[in-house]
CSV table of C-alpha atoms and ligand atoms in Angstrom, one decimal:
chain,number,residue,atom,x,y,z
W,1,MET,CA,0.0,0.0,0.0
W,2,GLN,CA,1.2,3.5,-0.8
W,3,LEU,CA,-0.1,7.0,-0.7
W,4,PRO,CA,-2.0,8.0,-3.9
W,5,LYS,CA,0.4,9.5,-6.5
W,6,THR,CA,-1.2,13.0,-6.4
W,7,ILE,CA,-0.7,13.1,-2.6
W,8,ALA,CA,2.8,11.7,-2.8
W,9,ASP,CA,3.7,14.4,-5.4
W,10,LYS,CA,2.3,17.1,-3.2
W,11,ILE,CA,4.3,15.8,-0.2
W,12,ALA,CA,7.5,15.6,-2.4
W,13,ALA,CA,6.9,19.3,-3.3
W,14,LEU,CA,6.4,20.2,0.4
W,15,LEU,CA,9.7,18.5,1.2
W,16,ASP,CA,11.6,20.0,-1.8
W,17,ALA,CA,13.1,22.9,0.1
W,18,THR,CA,14.0,20.9,3.2
W,19,ASN,CA,17.6,19.9,4.0
W,20,ILE,CA,17.7,16.1,4.0
W,21,ASP,CA,20.1,15.9,7.0
W,22,GLN,CA,17.6,18.1,9.1
W,23,LEU,CA,14.8,15.8,8.0
W,24,ARG,CA,16.7,12.7,9.0
W,25,THR,CA,17.5,14.2,12.4
W,26,ALA,CA,13.9,15.2,12.9
W,27,SER,CA,12.7,11.8,11.9
W,28,LYS,CA,15.0,10.2,14.5
W,29,GLN,CA,13.7,12.7,17.1
W,30,LEU,CA,10.2,11.8,16.2
W,31,THR,CA,10.9,8.1,16.9
W,32,GLU,CA,12.5,9.1,20.2
W,33,ASN,CA,9.5,11.2,21.1
W,34,TYR,CA,7.2,8.2,20.6
W,35,HIS,CA,9.5,5.8,22.6
W,36,THR,CA,9.7,8.2,25.5
W,37,SER,CA,7.1,10.2,27.4
W,38,HIS,CA,7.6,13.2,25.1
W,39,ARG,CA,4.8,12.1,22.8
W,40,GLY,CA,4.0,14.0,19.7
W,41,VAL,CA,5.3,16.1,17.0
W,42,ARG,CA,7.0,19.3,18.2
W,43,THR,CA,9.3,21.3,15.8
W,44,PRO,CA,8.5,22.4,12.2
W,45,ASP,CA,11.0,19.9,10.9
W,46,GLN,CA,9.4,17.1,12.9
W,47,HIS,CA,6.1,17.9,11.2
W,48,LEU,CA,7.7,17.4,7.8
W,49,ALA,CA,9.4,14.3,9.1
W,50,TYR,CA,6.0,13.0,10.2
W,51,VAL,CA,4.6,13.6,6.7
W,52,ALA,CA,7.6,12.0,5.0
W,53,ALA,CA,8.2,9.1,7.3
W,54,ARG,CA,5.1,8.3,9.3
W,55,MET,CA,2.2,9.4,7.2
W,56,PRO,CA,2.7,6.6,4.5
W,57,ALA,CA,2.4,4.0,7.3
W,58,THR,CA,-0.6,5.5,9.1
W,59,TYR,CA,-2.3,5.9,5.7
W,60,ALA,CA,-1.7,2.2,4.8
W,61,VAL,CA,-3.1,1.3,8.2
W,62,CYS,CA,-6.2,3.5,7.8
W,63,ARG,CA,-6.9,2.0,4.4
W,64,ALA,CA,-6.6,-1.5,5.7
W,65,VAL,CA,-8.9,-0.7,8.6
W,66,LEU,CA,-11.5,1.2,6.6
W,67,ASP,CA,-11.6,-1.5,4.0
W,68,LYS,CA,-13.1,-3.7,6.8
W,69,ILE,CA,-16.2,-1.5,6.8
W,70,GLY,CA,-17.0,-2.6,3.3
W,71,HIS,CA,-19.5,-1.1,1.0
W,72,GLN,CA,-21.4,1.5,3.0
W,73,GLU,CA,-22.9,4.9,2.1
W,74,ILE,CA,-20.5,7.2,4.0
W,75,LYS,CA,-21.1,10.8,3.1
W,76,SER,CA,-19.8,12.7,6.1
W,77,LEU,CA,-16.7,12.3,8.3
W,78,LEU,CA,-15.2,13.7,11.5
W,79,ASP,CA,-11.5,13.1,11.9
W,80,LEU,CA,-10.4,13.8,15.5
W,81,GLY,CA,-6.6,14.4,16.0
W,82,ALA,CA,-6.4,14.6,12.2
W,83,GLY,CA,-2.8,15.8,12.0
W,84,PRO,CA,-2.0,16.2,8.3
W,85,GLY,CA,-5.3,14.6,7.3
W,86,THR,CA,-4.0,11.0,6.9
W,87,ALA,CA,-7.2,9.2,8.0
W,88,SER,CA,-9.4,11.5,6.0
W,89,LEU,CA,-7.3,10.9,2.9
W,90,ALA,CA,-7.7,7.1,3.3
W,91,ALA,CA,-11.5,7.5,3.9
W,92,LYS,CA,-11.8,9.5,0.7
W,93,ASP,CA,-10.1,6.7,-1.2
W,94,VAL,CA,-12.4,4.0,0.3
W,95,PHE,CA,-15.8,5.8,0.4
W,96,LEU,CA,-16.3,7.5,-2.9
W,97,GLN,CA,-19.5,9.3,-1.9
W,98,LEU,CA,-17.7,11.1,1.0
W,99,ASP,CA,-18.1,14.8,0.4
W,100,LYS,CA,-18.2,16.5,3.9
W,101,LEU,CA,-15.0,16.2,5.8
W,102,THR,CA,-14.5,17.9,9.2
W,103,LEU,CA,-11.0,17.6,10.7
W,104,VAL,CA,-10.1,18.7,14.2
W,105,ASP,CA,-6.6,19.1,15.8
W,106,LYS,CA,-4.8,21.6,17.9
W,107,ASP,CA,-1.8,21.8,15.6
W,108,GLN,CA,-1.6,24.8,13.3
W,109,GLN,CA,1.2,23.4,11.1
W,110,PHE,CA,-0.6,20.1,10.5
W,111,ARG,CA,-3.7,22.1,9.6
W,112,SER,CA,-1.7,24.0,6.9
W,113,ILE,CA,-0.3,20.8,5.5
W,114,ALA,CA,-3.8,19.1,5.5
W,115,LEU,CA,-5.3,22.1,3.6
W,116,GLU,CA,-2.5,21.7,0.9
W,117,LEU,CA,-3.2,18.0,0.6
W,118,LEU,CA,-7.0,18.0,0.9
W,119,PRO,CA,-8.4,21.3,-0.3
W,120,SER,CA,-12.2,20.8,0.2
W,121,ILE,CA,-12.3,20.3,4.0
W,122,GLN,CA,-13.3,22.1,7.2
W,123,TYR,CA,-10.3,22.0,9.6
W,124,ALA,CA,-11.0,23.3,13.1
W,125,LEU,CA,-8.2,24.2,15.5
W,126,ASP,CA,-9.4,22.8,18.8
W,127,ASP,CA,-8.2,20.9,21.9
W,128,LEU,CA,-9.7,17.5,21.9
W,129,THR,CA,-9.7,17.3,25.7
W,130,HIS,CA,-12.8,19.5,25.7
W,131,PHE,CA,-14.1,19.1,22.2
W,132,VAL,CA,-17.8,18.3,21.7
W,133,SER,CA,-19.2,17.9,18.2
W,134,GLU,CA,-22.5,19.7,17.5
W,135,ALA,CA,-23.4,17.5,14.5
W,136,ARG,CA,-23.4,13.8,13.9
W,137,HIS,CA,-21.2,12.3,11.1
W,138,ASP,CA,-21.6,9.0,9.2
W,139,LEU,CA,-18.0,8.1,10.1
W,140,VAL,CA,-15.9,9.3,13.1
W,141,LEU,CA,-12.2,8.5,13.1
W,142,CYS,CA,-9.5,8.7,15.9
W,143,SER,CA,-6.3,7.6,14.3
W,144,TYR,CA,-3.1,7.4,16.4
W,145,VAL,CA,-4.4,10.1,18.9
W,146,LEU,CA,-5.7,8.3,22.0
W,147,ASN,CA,-2.1,7.4,23.0
W,148,GLU,CA,-1.3,11.1,23.1
W,149,LEU,CA,-3.9,11.7,25.8
W,150,ASN,CA,-4.1,10.5,29.4
W,151,ASP,CA,-6.5,7.7,30.2
W,152,ALA,CA,-9.3,9.9,31.5
W,153,ALA,CA,-9.0,12.3,28.5
W,154,ALA,CA,-8.9,9.4,26.0
W,155,THR,CA,-12.1,7.9,27.5
W,156,LYS,CA,-13.8,11.2,27.5
W,157,LEU,CA,-12.8,11.8,23.8
W,158,VAL,CA,-14.1,8.4,22.8
W,159,MET,CA,-17.5,9.0,24.5
W,160,ASN,CA,-17.8,12.3,22.7
W,161,ALA,CA,-16.7,10.7,19.5
W,162,TRP,CA,-19.5,8.1,19.9
W,163,GLN,CA,-22.1,10.8,20.5
W,164,ALA,CA,-21.0,12.3,17.2
W,165,THR,CA,-21.3,9.0,15.3
W,166,GLN,CA,-24.2,8.4,13.0
W,167,GLN,CA,-22.9,5.0,11.6
W,168,PHE,CA,-19.3,4.0,12.4
W,169,LEU,CA,-16.7,4.9,14.9
W,170,VAL,CA,-13.1,3.8,14.0
W,171,LEU,CA,-10.3,3.9,16.6
W,172,ILE,CA,-6.7,3.1,15.5
W,173,GLU,CA,-3.6,2.9,17.7
W,174,PRO,CA,-0.1,1.6,17.4
W,175,GLY,CA,0.1,-2.2,17.4
W,176,THR,CA,1.8,-2.3,20.8
W,177,PRO,CA,0.5,-3.6,24.2
W,178,ALA,CA,-0.2,0.0,25.2
W,179,GLY,CA,-2.1,0.7,22.0
W,180,TYR,CA,-4.2,-2.4,22.4
W,181,THR,CA,-4.9,-1.7,26.1
W,182,VAL,CA,-6.3,1.7,25.3
W,183,LEU,CA,-8.7,0.1,22.9
W,184,LYS,CA,-9.6,-2.8,25.1
W,185,ASN,CA,-10.4,-0.4,27.9
W,186,VAL,CA,-12.9,1.7,25.9
W,187,ARG,CA,-14.5,-1.3,24.1
W,188,GLN,CA,-16.6,-2.3,27.1
W,189,GLN,CA,-17.6,1.3,27.8
W,190,LEU,CA,-18.8,1.7,24.2
W,191,MET,CA,-20.7,-1.6,24.3
W,192,ASP,CA,-22.4,-0.3,27.5
W,193,GLU,CA,-23.5,2.7,25.4
W,194,GLY,CA,-25.1,0.3,22.9
W,195,ALA,CA,-22.2,0.1,20.4
W,196,TYR,CA,-21.8,-3.0,18.2
W,197,VAL,CA,-18.2,-4.1,17.6
W,198,VAL,CA,-17.7,-4.6,13.8
W,199,ALA,CA,-14.1,-5.7,13.9
W,200,PRO,CA,-11.6,-7.1,14.7
W,201,CYS,CA,-13.7,-8.8,17.4
W,202,THR,CA,-16.3,-11.2,15.9
W,203,HIS,CA,-18.1,-11.3,19.2
W,204,HIS,CA,-19.1,-9.2,22.2
W,205,GLN,CA,-17.5,-11.4,24.9
W,206,ALA,CA,-14.5,-10.1,26.9
W,207,CYS,CA,-11.2,-10.1,25.0
W,208,PRO,CA,-9.8,-13.6,25.5
W,209,LEU,CA,-6.2,-12.6,25.0
W,210,THR,CA,-4.1,-12.8,28.1
W,211,GLY,CA,-0.5,-12.7,29.3
W,212,ASN,CA,1.9,-11.3,26.8
W,213,ASP,CA,-0.5,-11.5,24.0
W,214,TRP,CA,-2.2,-8.5,22.5
W,215,CYS,CA,-4.5,-8.0,19.5
W,216,HIS,CA,-2.6,-6.4,16.6
W,217,PHE,CA,-2.2,-6.7,12.9
W,218,SER,CA,0.3,-5.6,10.2
W,219,ALA,CA,0.1,-3.4,7.1
W,220,HIS,CA,2.6,-3.6,4.2
W,221,VAL,CA,3.9,-0.1,3.4
W,222,ASP,CA,5.8,0.7,0.2
W,223,ARG,CA,8.4,3.3,0.8
W,224,SER,CA,8.8,6.1,-1.7
W,225,SER,CA,12.2,7.7,-2.3
W,226,TYR,CA,11.6,10.6,0.1
W,227,HIS,CA,10.3,8.1,2.7
W,228,ARG,CA,13.6,6.1,2.4
W,229,LEU,CA,15.7,9.3,2.5
W,230,ALA,CA,13.9,10.6,5.6
W,231,LYS,CA,14.4,7.3,7.4
W,232,ASP,CA,17.9,6.7,6.0
W,233,ALA,CA,16.5,3.3,5.1
W,234,ALA,CA,17.6,0.9,2.3
W,235,LEU,CA,14.5,-1.4,2.1
W,236,SER,CA,11.7,-0.4,-0.3
W,237,TYR,CA,9.0,-1.4,2.2
W,238,GLU,CA,8.2,-1.7,5.9
W,239,HIS,CA,5.6,-3.4,8.0
W,240,GLU,CA,3.5,-1.2,10.3
W,241,LYS,CA,1.9,-2.9,13.3
W,242,TYR,CA,-1.4,-1.6,14.4
W,243,SER,CA,-4.4,-2.2,16.7
W,244,TYR,CA,-7.9,-1.0,15.8
W,245,MET,CA,-11.6,-1.2,16.6
W,246,ILE,CA,-14.6,-0.4,14.5
W,247,PHE,CA,-17.9,0.2,16.3
W,248,SER,CA,-21.3,0.6,14.7
W,249,ARG,CA,-24.7,1.9,15.6
W,250,GLN,CA,-26.4,-1.0,13.8
W,251,ALA,CA,-25.7,-4.7,14.2
W,252,VAL,CA,-23.7,-5.9,11.1
W,253,ASP,CA,-22.8,-9.3,9.7
W,254,ARG,CA,-19.4,-10.5,11.0
W,255,PRO,CA,-17.3,-13.6,10.3
W,256,LEU,CA,-17.3,-16.4,12.8
W,257,TYR,CA,-13.6,-15.9,13.5
W,258,ARG,CA,-10.7,-13.5,13.0
W,259,VAL,CA,-7.2,-14.6,12.1
W,260,ILE,CA,-5.1,-13.0,14.8
W,261,LYS,CA,-1.6,-14.1,13.8
W,262,ARG,CA,0.3,-14.5,10.6
W,263,PRO,CA,-0.9,-17.9,9.1
W,264,MET,CA,1.7,-20.6,8.8
W,265,GLN,CA,1.7,-22.1,5.3
W,266,ARG,CA,3.1,-25.7,5.4
W,267,SER,CA,3.3,-28.4,2.9
W,268,GLY,CA,-0.2,-29.8,2.5
W,269,HIS,CA,-1.7,-27.8,5.3
W,270,VAL,CA,-2.2,-24.3,6.8
W,271,ILE,CA,-2.1,-23.5,10.5
W,272,PHE,CA,-3.7,-20.4,11.9
W,273,ASP,CA,-4.8,-18.8,15.2
W,274,LEU,CA,-8.4,-17.8,15.4
W,275,CYS,CA,-10.4,-15.6,17.8
W,276,GLY,CA,-14.2,-16.1,18.2
W,277,ASP,CA,-16.9,-16.1,20.8
W,278,SER,CA,-15.5,-19.2,22.5
W,279,GLY,CA,-12.0,-17.7,22.8
W,280,VAL,CA,-8.8,-18.3,20.9
W,281,HIS,CA,-7.9,-21.6,19.2
W,282,ARG,CA,-5.5,-22.9,16.6
W,283,SER,CA,-7.0,-24.4,13.5
W,284,THR,CA,-5.3,-26.6,10.9
W,285,VAL,CA,-6.7,-27.0,7.4
W,286,SER,CA,-5.3,-29.8,5.3
W,287,LYS,CA,-5.3,-30.4,1.6
W,288,LYS,CA,-8.0,-33.1,2.2
W,289,GLN,CA,-10.5,-30.4,3.2
W,290,LYS,CA,-11.4,-29.5,-0.3
W,291,ASP,CA,-14.2,-27.1,0.7
W,292,ARG,CA,-11.8,-24.7,2.4
W,293,TYR,CA,-8.2,-25.5,1.6
W,294,SER,CA,-7.9,-23.1,-1.4
W,295,LEU,CA,-9.3,-20.3,0.8
W,296,ALA,CA,-6.9,-21.2,3.7
W,297,ARG,CA,-4.0,-20.9,1.3
W,298,LYS,CA,-5.0,-17.3,0.5
W,299,ILE,CA,-5.9,-16.2,4.0
W,300,SER,CA,-4.0,-13.3,5.6
W,301,TRP,CA,-3.5,-12.1,9.2
W,302,GLY,CA,-6.6,-10.0,10.0
W,303,ASP,CA,-9.0,-11.8,7.7
W,304,GLY,CA,-12.3,-13.3,8.8
W,305,TRP,CA,-12.8,-17.1,8.7
W,306,ASP,CA,-16.2,-18.7,8.5
W,307,PHE,CA,-15.6,-22.5,9.0
W,308,GLU,CA,-16.0,-24.4,12.2
W,309,ASP,CA,-13.3,-27.1,12.7
W,310,ASP,CA,-14.4,-30.6,11.6
Q,1,SAM,C1,0.3,10.9,15.8
Q,1,SAM,S1,-0.6,12.2,15.2
Q,1,SAM,C2,-1.9,11.4,14.2
Q,1,SAM,C3,-2.3,12.1,13.0
Q,1,SAM,C4,-3.2,11.4,12.1
Q,1,SAM,N1,-4.5,11.1,12.7
Q,1,SAM,C5,-2.6,10.2,11.5
Q,1,SAM,O1,-3.2,9.1,11.7
Q,1,SAM,O2,-1.6,10.2,10.9
Q,1,SAM,C6,-1.6,12.7,16.6
Q,1,SAM,C7,-2.3,14.0,16.4
Q,1,SAM,O3,-3.2,14.2,17.6
Q,1,SAM,C8,-3.1,15.6,17.8
Q,1,SAM,N2,-3.5,15.8,19.3
Q,1,SAM,C9,-2.9,15.2,20.3
Q,1,SAM,N3,-3.5,15.7,21.5
Q,1,SAM,C10,-4.4,16.6,21.1
Q,1,SAM,C11,-5.3,17.4,21.8
Q,1,SAM,N4,-5.4,17.4,23.1
Q,1,SAM,N5,-6.2,18.2,21.1
Q,1,SAM,C12,-6.1,18.2,19.7
Q,1,SAM,N6,-5.3,17.5,19.0
Q,1,SAM,C13,-4.4,16.7,19.7
Q,1,SAM,C14,-1.7,16.0,17.5
Q,1,SAM,O4,-1.7,17.4,17.3
Q,1,SAM,C15,-1.4,15.2,16.3
Q,1,SAM,O5,-1.8,15.9,15.1
């Protein structure tokens, strides 16, 4: 997955006048910020480094998550903690009828960048710790923002986001134990408010993952030349780990199980770990199971699975 060419070209133009050594330093500082308590994007160069080195990955994740909603008529969107507009861009590419985009963030420089990348949007400068939406939106997104807030502020934001949701609320966080824990904590609170979980959970039971296990997935990201330069990286791709939850106002069809680890393709059989309403179990599909073997060969981490074990 990569950013659409028109957007990648606009980003390349934004970065054109930037000194590459400064960009690399800022990119390293950004990684440091996220690994320490100094969360977030601080200096002007770090904003550009975010756009060059993080935005392609968060875009790929948003696309992967929004694709799980499937074909729905989504016309309006509220993107909370929008940054440079990553999640909105992904939503525009998934939901072709989307024409009313409202973005909110407290960051002036990200607002300017988003307005360059996505001209027909409303972008409000506001602090999410006391933000309340007056209108409802078909889709509400919080992408990589809850982990920048403390627990109480994150919970309050999610409840406000749910009040603003007409159809779907999508929460995306880094695929780390901390990112997963934030989502697990708000899941029950949202269900208490009547929310249906669309994905990744295929059930409304408590999350069965325990110990050192956490629910996360991986997106393949193609690196552009400026992405490689900013990260001083040789590889033409990277894998971005993420955790997410999609909630809906209406009950939706869900698969019986979710594949929660990378499937293991072996000679004559496929092994995969599934999560469903009876918990987590390992399933093996062999060549002899003609009704499902070809599907199992193609299955990916994060996909749904609709067969009970024989
Ligand atoms: C990691 S960036 C994510 C940007 C974008 N959603 C994405 O997925 O690429 C987090 C964003 O949350 C915003 N943010 C953090 N705390 C905020 C607050 N209290 N009020 C408004 N915005 C906030 C930051 O300014 C930043 O733009």
